[in-house]
mmCIF file of C-alpha atoms in Angstrom:
data_model
loop_
_atom_site.group_PDB
_atom_site.id
_atom_site.type_symbol
_atom_site.label_atom_id
_atom_site.label_comp_id
_atom_site.label_asym_id
_atom_site.label_seq_id
_atom_site.Cartn_x
_atom_site.Cartn_y
_atom_site.Cartn_z
ATOM 1 C CA UNK J 1 0.000 0.000 0.000
ATOM 2 C CA UNK J 2 1.073 3.576 -0.546
ATOM 3 C CA UNK J 3 2.556 5.307 2.452
ATOM 4 C CA UNK J 4 0.952 8.604 1.479
ATOM 5 C CA UNK J 5 -2.699 9.316 2.154
ATOM 6 C CA UNK J 6 -3.529 11.749 -0.603
ATOM 7 C CA UNK J 7 -2.426 15.093 -1.988
ATOM 8 C CA UNK J 8 -2.378 18.288 0.041
ATOM 9 C CA UNK J 9 -3.477 21.655 -1.347
ATOM 10 C CA UNK J 10 -0.215 21.980 -3.288
ATOM 11 C CA UNK J 11 -0.704 18.572 -4.889
ATOM 12 C CA UNK J 12 1.967 16.852 -2.767
ATOM 13 C CA UNK J 13 1.400 13.532 -1.036
ATOM 14 C CA UNK J 14 1.021 14.355 2.635
ATOM 15 C CA UNK J 15 2.291 12.044 5.364
ATOM 16 C CA UNK J 16 -0.320 9.966 7.183
ATOM 17 C CA UNK J 17 -1.944 11.422 10.295
ATOM 18 C CA UNK J 18 -3.181 9.662 13.396
ATOM 19 C CA UNK J 19 -6.740 10.049 12.072
ATOM 20 C CA UNK J 20 -5.712 8.165 8.908
ATOM 21 C CA UNK J 21 -4.258 5.320 10.960
ATOM 22 C CA UNK J 22 -7.437 5.126 13.057
ATOM 23 C CA UNK J 23 -9.642 5.035 9.961
ATOM 24 C CA UNK J 24 -7.650 2.295 8.242
ATOM 25 C CA UNK J 25 -7.379 0.252 11.464
ATOM 26 C CA UNK J 26 -11.114 0.585 12.029
ATOM 27 C CA UNK J 27 -10.802 2.108 15.490
ATOM 28 C CA UNK J 28 -11.599 5.436 17.098
ATOM 29 C CA UNK J 29 -9.023 8.222 17.200
ATOM 30 C CA UNK J 30 -8.749 7.809 20.981
ATOM 31 C CA UNK J 31 -8.147 4.061 20.689
ATOM 32 C CA UNK J 32 -5.481 4.574 18.038
ATOM 33 C CA UNK J 33 -3.764 7.130 20.253
ATOM 34 C CA UNK J 34 -3.833 4.846 23.297
ATOM 35 C CA UNK J 35 -2.575 1.871 21.272
ATOM 36 C CA UNK J 36 0.363 3.758 19.794
ATOM 37 C CA UNK J 37 1.297 5.319 23.124
ATOM 38 C CA UNK J 38 1.100 2.041 25.059
ATOM 39 C CA UNK J 39 -1.701 3.295 27.291
ATOM 40 C CA UNK J 40 -4.313 1.306 29.192
ATOM 41 C CA UNK J 41 -7.718 0.413 27.790
ATOM 42 C CA UNK J 42 -6.591 -1.350 24.603
ATOM 43 C CA UNK J 43 -6.217 -5.122 24.344
ATOM 44 C CA UNK J 44 -2.748 -6.387 23.354
ATOM 45 C CA UNK J 45 -4.083 -7.860 20.114
ATOM 46 C CA UNK J 46 -5.786 -4.635 19.052
ATOM 47 C CA UNK J 47 -2.717 -2.597 19.995
ATOM 48 C CA UNK J 48 -0.547 -4.823 17.793
ATOM 49 C CA UNK J 49 -3.032 -4.386 14.931
ATOM 50 C CA UNK J 50 -2.969 -0.597 15.215
ATOM 51 C CA UNK J 51 0.831 -0.512 15.410
ATOM 52 C CA UNK J 52 1.056 -2.777 12.345
ATOM 53 C CA UNK J 53 -1.239 -0.472 10.374
ATOM 54 C CA UNK J 54 0.731 2.580 11.489
ATOM 55 C CA UNK J 55 4.009 0.982 10.419
ATOM 56 C CA UNK J 56 2.560 -0.084 7.072
ATOM 57 C CA UNK J 57 1.332 3.447 6.417
ATOM 58 C CA UNK J 58 4.623 5.006 7.465
ATOM 59 C CA UNK J 59 2.990 6.962 10.273
ATOM 60 C CA UNK J 60 5.439 8.943 12.409
ATOM 61 C CA UNK J 61 4.129 10.490 15.596
ATOM 62 C CA UNK J 62 4.666 14.147 16.325
ATOM 63 C CA UNK J 63 6.170 14.169 19.842
ATOM 64 C CA UNK J 64 5.226 17.823 20.340
ATOM 65 C CA UNK J 65 1.619 17.099 19.450
ATOM 66 C CA UNK J 66 1.620 14.110 21.773
ATOM 67 C CA UNK J 67 2.810 16.281 24.619
ATOM 68 C CA UNK J 68 0.087 18.841 23.992
ATOM 69 C CA UNK J 69 -2.593 16.175 23.757
ATOM 70 C CA UNK J 70 -1.598 13.847 26.572
ATOM 71 C CA UNK J 71 0.664 15.845 28.855
ATOM 72 C CA UNK J 72 3.662 13.523 28.321
ATOM 73 C CA UNK J 73 5.851 12.394 25.452
ATOM 74 C CA UNK J 74 6.331 8.875 24.181
ATOM 75 C CA UNK J 75 9.828 8.994 25.604
ATOM 76 C CA UNK J 76 11.089 6.665 28.320
ATOM 77 C CA UNK J 77 13.894 7.805 30.582
ATOM 78 C CA UNK J 78 16.545 5.136 31.224
ATOM 79 C CA UNK J 79 18.755 5.920 34.213
ATOM 80 C CA UNK J 80 22.083 4.057 34.228
ATOM 81 C CA UNK J 81 25.276 4.397 36.221
ATOM 82 C CA UNK J 82 27.539 4.609 33.166
ATOM 83 C CA UNK J 83 26.580 3.869 29.569
ATOM 84 C CA UNK J 84 30.235 3.073 28.793
ATOM 85 C CA UNK J 85 29.954 0.090 31.151
ATOM 86 C CA UNK J 86 29.059 -2.856 28.902
ATOM 87 C CA UNK J 87 26.604 -4.148 31.499
ATOM 88 C CA UNK J 88 24.489 -1.019 31.069
ATOM 89 C CA UNK J 89 25.000 -0.701 27.331
ATOM 90 C CA UNK J 90 23.616 -4.220 26.877
ATOM 91 C CA UNK J 91 20.641 -3.393 29.108
ATOM 92 C CA UNK J 92 20.088 -0.254 27.044
ATOM 93 C CA UNK J 93 20.130 -2.249 23.800
ATOM 94 C CA UNK J 94 17.222 -4.368 25.036
ATOM 95 C CA UNK J 95 15.257 -1.331 26.171
ATOM 96 C CA UNK J 96 15.849 0.447 22.862
ATOM 97 C CA UNK J 97 14.636 -2.593 20.914
ATOM 98 C CA UNK J 98 11.342 -2.719 22.797
ATOM 99 C CA UNK J 99 10.860 1.042 22.657
ATOM 100 C CA UNK J 100 11.301 1.063 18.871
ATOM 101 C CA UNK J 101 8.719 -1.689 18.521
ATOM 102 C CA UNK J 102 6.163 0.433 20.380
ATOM 103 C CA UNK J 103 6.930 3.745 18.702
ATOM 104 C CA UNK J 104 8.763 5.138 21.743
ATOM 105 C CA UNK J 105 12.231 6.595 22.112
ATOM 106 C CA UNK J 106 14.628 6.328 25.048
ATOM 107 C CA UNK J 107 16.508 9.134 26.784
ATOM 108 C CA UNK J 108 19.555 7.815 28.671
ATOM 109 C CA UNK J 109 20.850 9.518 31.815
ATOM 110 C CA UNK J 110 23.978 8.867 33.919
ATOM 111 C CA UNK J 111 24.290 8.902 37.725
ATOM 112 C CA UNK J 112 27.813 7.524 38.465
ATOM 113 C CA UNK J 113 26.257 5.581 41.373
ATOM 114 C CA UNK J 114 25.577 8.747 43.357
ATOM 115 C CA UNK J 115 22.155 9.044 45.076
ATOM 116 C CA UNK J 116 22.064 12.842 44.662
ATOM 117 C CA UNK J 117 22.763 12.504 40.925
ATOM 118 C CA UNK J 118 20.036 9.870 40.665
ATOM 119 C CA UNK J 119 17.522 12.275 42.196
ATOM 120 C CA UNK J 120 18.642 15.078 39.871
ATOM 121 C CA UNK J 121 18.164 12.877 36.800
ATOM 122 C CA UNK J 122 14.685 11.807 37.895
ATOM 123 C CA UNK J 123 13.702 15.443 38.294
ATOM 124 C CA UNK J 124 15.193 16.307 34.920
ATOM 125 C CA UNK J 125 13.231 13.536 33.218
ATOM 126 C CA UNK J 126 10.042 14.721 34.883
ATOM 127 C CA UNK J 127 10.731 18.236 33.660
ATOM 128 C CA UNK J 128 11.007 16.796 30.141
ATOM 129 C CA UNK J 129 7.583 15.164 30.666
ATOM 130 C CA UNK J 130 8.714 11.628 29.865
ATOM 131 C CA UNK J 131 6.010 8.977 29.830
ATOM 132 C CA UNK J 132 7.981 6.379 31.795
ATOM 133 C CA UNK J 133 11.178 5.939 33.798
ATOM 134 C CA UNK J 134 13.352 2.837 34.084
ATOM 135 C CA UNK J 135 16.128 2.763 36.667
ATOM 136 C CA UNK J 136 18.815 0.282 35.612
ATOM 137 C CA UNK J 137 21.271 -0.385 38.373
ATOM 138 C CA UNK J 138 21.626 -1.484 41.925
ATOM 139 C CA UNK J 139 19.606 -0.137 44.784
ATOM 140 C CA UNK J 140 21.231 0.873 48.049
ATOM 141 C CA UNK J 141 21.503 -1.292 51.140
ATOM 142 C CA UNK J 142 20.562 1.658 53.352
ATOM 143 C CA UNK J 143 16.999 2.683 52.542
ATOM 144 C CA UNK J 144 17.844 6.275 53.456
ATOM 145 C CA UNK J 145 20.185 6.527 50.445
ATOM 146 C CA UNK J 146 17.272 6.294 48.037
ATOM 147 C CA UNK J 147 14.514 7.864 50.132
ATOM 148 C CA UNK J 148 14.522 11.156 48.202
ATOM 149 C CA UNK J 149 14.413 9.333 44.864
ATOM 150 C CA UNK J 150 11.652 7.108 46.235
ATOM 151 C CA UNK J 151 9.486 10.100 47.143
ATOM 152 C CA UNK J 152 10.077 11.685 43.740
ATOM 153 C CA UNK J 153 9.124 8.506 41.904
ATOM 154 C CA UNK J 154 6.038 7.964 44.055
ATOM 155 C CA UNK J 155 4.901 11.473 43.184
ATOM 156 C CA UNK J 156 5.639 10.787 39.525
ATOM 157 C CA UNK J 157 3.599 7.571 39.619
ATOM 158 C CA UNK J 158 0.801 9.400 41.414
ATOM 159 C CA UNK J 159 0.617 11.825 38.511
ATOM 160 C CA UNK J 160 0.279 8.968 36.011
ATOM 161 C CA UNK J 161 3.919 8.158 35.233
ATOM 162 C CA UNK J 162 5.115 4.564 34.960
ATOM 163 C CA UNK J 163 8.241 3.290 36.725
ATOM 164 C CA UNK J 164 10.247 0.061 36.648
ATOM 165 C CA UNK J 165 13.631 -0.789 38.131
ATOM 166 C CA UNK J 166 16.324 -3.332 37.352
ATOM 167 C CA UNK J 167 17.860 -4.612 40.557
ATOM 168 C CA UNK J 168 16.766 -4.890 44.158
ATOM 169 C CA UNK J 169 15.465 -1.522 45.372
ATOM 170 C CA UNK J 170 13.297 -0.352 48.235
ATOM 171 C CA UNK J 171 10.978 1.288 45.701
ATOM 172 C CA UNK J 172 7.346 0.250 45.319
ATOM 173 C CA UNK J 173 7.202 -0.298 41.571
ATOM 174 C CA UNK J 174 7.613 -2.989 38.916
ATOM 175 C CA UNK J 175 11.030 -4.657 39.063
ATOM 176 C CA UNK J 176 13.295 -6.965 37.088
ATOM 177 C CA UNK J 177 15.401 -8.840 39.642
ATOM 178 C CA UNK J 178 18.805 -10.121 38.495
ATOM 179 C CA UNK J 179 19.663 -13.538 39.912
ATOM 180 C CA UNK J 180 22.547 -12.106 41.945
ATOM 181 C CA UNK J 181 22.499 -14.231 45.095
ATOM 182 C CA UNK J 182 21.951 -17.530 43.271
ATOM 183 C CA UNK J 183 24.658 -16.559 40.769
ATOM 184 C CA UNK J 184 27.050 -15.984 43.673
ATOM 185 C CA UNK J 185 26.325 -19.463 44.975
ATOM 186 C CA UNK J 186 26.909 -21.004 41.541
ATOM 187 C CA UNK J 187 30.203 -19.221 40.926
ATOM 188 C CA UNK J 188 31.628 -20.001 44.362
ATOM 189 C CA UNK J 189 30.569 -23.647 44.092
ATOM 190 C CA UNK J 190 32.455 -23.894 40.786
ATOM 191 C CA UNK J 191 35.710 -22.708 42.366
ATOM 192 C CA UNK J 192 35.219 -24.816 45.485
ATOM 193 C CA UNK J 193 34.583 -27.905 43.347
ATOM 194 C CA UNK J 194 37.913 -27.263 41.599
ATOM 195 C CA UNK J 195 39.587 -27.437 45.009
ATOM 196 C CA UNK J 196 40.114 -23.772 45.835
ATOM 197 C CA UNK J 197 39.918 -22.839 49.511
ATOM 198 C CA UNK J 198 42.071 -19.711 49.586
ATOM 199 C CA UNK J 199 39.833 -17.303 47.738
ATOM 200 C CA UNK J 200 39.671 -13.512 47.727
ATOM 201 C CA UNK J 201 36.960 -11.203 46.436
ATOM 202 C CA UNK J 202 37.431 -8.007 44.427
ATOM 203 C CA UNK J 203 34.197 -6.273 45.388
ATOM 204 C CA UNK J 204 32.451 -3.076 44.393
ATOM 205 C CA UNK J 205 31.017 -0.449 46.776
ATOM 206 C CA UNK J 206 29.544 -2.136 49.846
ATOM 207 C CA UNK J 207 26.460 0.113 49.942
ATOM 208 C CA UNK J 208 25.015 -1.364 46.721
ATOM 209 C CA UNK J 209 22.449 -4.165 46.973
ATOM 210 C CA UNK J 210 24.055 -5.915 43.976
ATOM 211 C CA UNK J 211 27.302 -6.270 45.933
ATOM 212 C CA UNK J 212 25.451 -7.330 49.076
ATOM 213 C CA UNK J 213 23.493 -10.040 47.236
ATOM 214 C CA UNK J 214 26.426 -11.459 45.261
ATOM 215 C CA UNK J 215 28.543 -11.608 48.409
ATOM 216 C CA UNK J 216 25.691 -13.284 50.292
ATOM 217 C CA UNK J 217 25.542 -16.020 47.659
ATOM 218 C CA UNK J 218 29.296 -16.579 47.739
ATOM 219 C CA UNK J 219 29.298 -16.758 51.527
ATOM 220 C CA UNK J 220 26.396 -19.193 51.488
ATOM 221 C CA UNK J 221 28.363 -21.551 49.254
ATOM 222 C CA UNK J 222 31.510 -21.190 51.378
ATOM 223 C CA UNK J 223 29.646 -22.008 54.574
ATOM 224 C CA UNK J 224 28.022 -25.044 52.953
ATOM 225 C CA UNK J 225 31.499 -26.391 52.085
ATOM 226 C CA UNK J 226 32.895 -25.726 55.562
ATOM 227 C CA UNK J 227 34.985 -22.719 54.550
ATOM 228 C CA UNK J 228 34.576 -19.894 57.111
ATOM 229 C CA UNK J 229 33.215 -16.938 55.076
ATOM 230 C CA UNK J 230 35.040 -14.463 57.325
ATOM 231 C CA UNK J 231 38.352 -16.079 56.335
ATOM 232 C CA UNK J 232 37.850 -14.951 52.717
ATOM 233 C CA UNK J 233 39.083 -11.359 52.277
ATOM 234 C CA UNK J 234 36.730 -8.903 50.594
ATOM 235 C CA UNK J 235 38.536 -5.930 49.052
ATOM 236 C CA UNK J 236 36.127 -3.153 48.003
ATOM 237 C CA UNK J 237 36.876 -0.818 45.143
ATOM 238 C CA UNK J 238 35.253 1.041 42.291
ATOM 239 C CA UNK J 239 32.964 -1.208 40.221
ATOM 240 C CA UNK J 240 35.284 -0.663 37.230
ATOM 241 C CA UNK J 241 38.389 -2.060 35.545
ATOM 242 C CA UNK J 242 40.549 0.312 37.588
ATOM 243 C CA UNK J 243 38.803 -0.827 40.752
ATOM 244 C CA UNK J 244 39.678 -4.412 39.858
ATOM 245 C CA UNK J 245 43.322 -3.478 39.393
ATOM 246 C CA UNK J 246 43.507 -1.750 42.758
ATOM 247 C CA UNK J 247 41.778 -4.624 44.559
ATOM 248 C CA UNK J 248 44.146 -7.149 42.970
ATOM 249 C CA UNK J 249 47.227 -5.188 44.012
ATOM 250 C CA UNK J 250 45.912 -5.266 47.580
ATOM 251 C CA UNK J 251 45.183 -9.014 47.415
ATOM 252 C CA UNK J 252 48.645 -9.868 46.064
ATOM 253 C CA UNK J 253 50.291 -7.727 48.726
ATOM 254 C CA UNK J 254 48.195 -8.678 51.771
ATOM 255 C CA UNK J 255 47.044 -12.205 50.863
ATOM 256 C CA UNK J 256 49.859 -13.779 48.832
ATOM 257 C CA UNK J 257 48.561 -17.337 49.301
ATOM 258 C CA UNK J 258 45.353 -16.657 47.373
ATOM 259 C CA UNK J 259 44.679 -19.172 44.585
ATOM 260 C CA UNK J 260 41.447 -17.684 43.123
ATOM 261 C CA UNK J 261 39.996 -14.194 42.826
ATOM 262 C CA UNK J 262 36.288 -13.584 42.336
ATOM 263 C CA UNK J 263 35.522 -10.175 40.853
ATOM 264 C CA UNK J 264 31.947 -9.055 41.466
ATOM 265 C CA UNK J 265 31.545 -7.851 37.900
ATOM 266 C CA UNK J 266 33.359 -8.485 34.635
ATOM 267 C CA UNK J 267 34.669 -4.925 34.396
ATOM 268 C CA UNK J 268 36.572 -5.502 37.639
ATOM 269 C CA UNK J 269 37.673 -8.916 36.352
ATOM 270 C CA UNK J 270 39.375 -7.286 33.353
ATOM 271 C CA UNK J 271 41.387 -5.209 35.832
ATOM 272 C CA UNK J 272 42.239 -8.329 37.841
ATOM 273 C CA UNK J 273 43.590 -10.054 34.719
ATOM 274 C CA UNK J 274 45.498 -6.917 33.745
ATOM 275 C CA UNK J 275 47.448 -6.751 37.018
ATOM 276 C CA UNK J 276 48.129 -10.489 37.071
ATOM 277 C CA UNK J 277 49.530 -10.249 33.556
ATOM 278 C CA UNK J 278 51.754 -7.316 34.534
ATOM 279 C CA UNK J 279 53.036 -9.217 37.577
ATOM 280 C CA UNK J 280 53.680 -12.383 35.573
ATOM 281 C CA UNK J 281 51.143 -14.387 37.594
ATOM 282 C CA UNK J 282 49.949 -17.123 35.213
ATOM 283 C CA UNK J 283 46.174 -17.558 34.905
ATOM 284 C CA UNK J 284 44.820 -20.096 35.693
ATOM 285 C CA UNK J 285 47.931 -22.157 36.581
ATOM 286 C CA UNK J 286 48.854 -19.931 39.531
ATOM 287 C CA UNK J 287 45.648 -17.898 39.996
ATOM 288 C CA UNK J 288 42.101 -18.573 38.860
ATOM 289 C CA UNK J 289 39.863 -15.587 38.063
ATOM 290 C CA UNK J 290 36.071 -15.425 37.748
ATOM 291 C CA UNK J 291 33.550 -12.631 37.244
ATOM 292 C CA UNK J 292 29.863 -11.801 36.987
ATOM 293 C CA UNK J 293 27.565 -10.715 34.111
ATOM 294 C CA UNK J 294 29.215 -12.192 30.967
ATOM 295 C CA UNK J 295 29.653 -8.940 29.093
ATOM 296 C CA UNK J 296 30.341 -9.366 25.387
ATOM 297 C CA UNK J 297 34.130 -9.132 25.653
ATOM 298 C CA UNK J 298 34.412 -11.749 28.430
ATOM 299 C CA UNK J 299 35.019 -14.608 26.001
ATOM 300 C CA UNK J 300 37.597 -12.557 24.067
ATOM 301 C CA UNK J 301 39.876 -11.819 27.025
ATOM 302 C CA UNK J 302 43.161 -13.685 27.408
ATOM 303 C CA UNK J 303 42.469 -16.080 28.949
ATOM 304 C CA UNK J 304 38.729 -16.176 28.257
ATOM 305 C CA UNK J 305 36.876 -15.319 31.462
ATOM 306 C CA UNK J 306 34.851 -17.771 33.518
ATOM 307 C CA UNK J 307 31.789 -15.829 34.631
ATOM 308 C CA UNK J 308 28.098 -16.035 35.441
ATOM 309 C CA UNK J 309 25.908 -14.882 32.574
ATOM 310 C CA UNK J 310 22.919 -12.664 33.262
ATOM 311 C CA UNK J 311 20.503 -11.908 30.379
ATOM 312 C CA UNK J 312 21.262 -8.185 30.334
ATOM 313 C CA UNK J 313 19.575 -7.234 27.060
ATOM 314 C CA UNK J 314 16.513 -9.233 28.087
ATOM 315 C CA UNK J 315 16.489 -7.415 31.431
ATOM 316 C CA UNK J 316 16.347 -4.054 29.676
ATOM 317 C CA UNK J 317 13.634 -5.313 27.349
ATOM 318 C CA UNK J 318 11.563 -6.708 30.223
ATOM 319 C CA UNK J 319 11.758 -3.472 32.204
ATOM 320 C CA UNK J 320 10.633 -1.417 29.209
ATOM 321 C CA UNK J 321 7.796 -3.850 28.528
ATOM 322 C CA UNK J 322 6.655 -3.434 32.126
ATOM 323 C CA UNK J 323 6.307 0.327 31.908
ATOM 324 C CA UNK J 324 4.463 0.119 28.590
ATOM 325 C CA UNK J 325 1.883 -2.372 29.856
ATOM 326 C CA UNK J 326 -1.245 -1.315 31.776
ATOM 327 C CA UNK J 327 -0.610 -0.693 35.448
ATOM 328 C CA UNK J 328 -1.203 -3.657 37.761
ATOM 329 C CA UNK J 329 -2.810 -3.585 41.201
ATOM 330 C CA UNK J 330 0.459 -4.724 42.770
ATOM 331 C CA UNK J 331 4.034 -4.141 41.623
ATOM 332 C CA UNK J 332 5.164 -6.892 39.269
ATOM 333 C CA UNK J 333 8.363 -8.852 39.845
ATOM 334 C CA UNK J 334 10.309 -10.684 37.147
ATOM 335 C CA UNK J 335 13.314 -12.761 38.152
ATOM 336 C CA UNK J 336 16.090 -13.568 35.716
ATOM 337 C CA UNK J 337 17.944 -16.805 35.394
ATOM 338 C CA UNK J 338 21.725 -17.155 35.301
ATOM 339 C CA UNK J 339 24.173 -19.494 33.631
ATOM 340 C CA UNK J 340 27.716 -20.461 34.560
ATOM 341 C CA UNK J 341 30.118 -19.910 31.648
ATOM 342 C CA UNK J 342 33.230 -21.968 32.349
ATOM 343 C CA UNK J 343 36.177 -20.758 30.282
ATOM 344 C CA UNK J 344 39.970 -20.779 30.482
ATOM 345 C CA UNK J 345 40.499 -18.479 33.485
ATOM 346 C CA UNK J 346 39.681 -21.121 36.114
ATOM 347 C CA UNK J 347 41.358 -24.444 36.896
ATOM 348 C CA UNK J 348 42.286 -26.499 39.969
ATOM 349 C CA UNK J 349 44.875 -24.831 42.234
ATOM 350 C CA UNK J 350 48.515 -25.673 41.576
ATOM 351 C CA UNK J 351 50.154 -28.270 43.747
#
């Protein structure tokens, strides 16, 4: 079918309007608007039909007109700690895929894991009249650290906004829950089964729930194998490659008998491998290394990194789907699975 809908006064083919989409789809103007904006009151099947017609006709929404008509834009705010971190870029890719399929766009904001920056970004997104907000990243162990953001998001939801989070938060909203504790158990059990008992952990900031949950899983596995969890050093650092380097330097200096290092994300694990390479510590013959997340480069490192895979793109997609679906009476919870990816960076301890 032709993407135009007829000539304008100058004889040119004008682009299709929302009214044209509604007419061809056989629905009211209001129903077409709700379907294309992901609003309540339209069945999933009808919404898919309207979106299919709109795509076939080449309909492109006018965001300014949408704002005037509905008070918000078809823009979702995605709040991440750092888009350069492959964990968050993969989450963003999933969110962007879903948004495009629903005729939405995504505005990405950074917080650098600072509660005050998180609050500022939420307020900025509200000022831009976004239709939904997704917070991708860990919550804080201390509820007080996110209390201001919680109040802001509650007010936003009260005014009709939709919110979802990725990670364990104290917020009352839809949530995608990464399998962090169970993944910690799985990863520690792998190293323990290889025979390692002198482990050390390169951890991120202790105030993040992601760190708390991954550590809890590791400690659970240690205790089950008779290894005192308190005997395993935990060296906190930035949740980055540089943080992994600094933690590894500390471990080599203060705990020279260590035979395996668990980094609590793959970015830190790249730093661990970097320092071990510089110090001529062979991996895995002298030191095993494992991480979390399975970012895309994990299998391309030298050696390839043993890690626990989380479905990051799917997590971003699921969170975006949540905020585009009709509101539920109770906050929805979606847990992710995890999968151990055994590669060349782990082996039984030497000797």
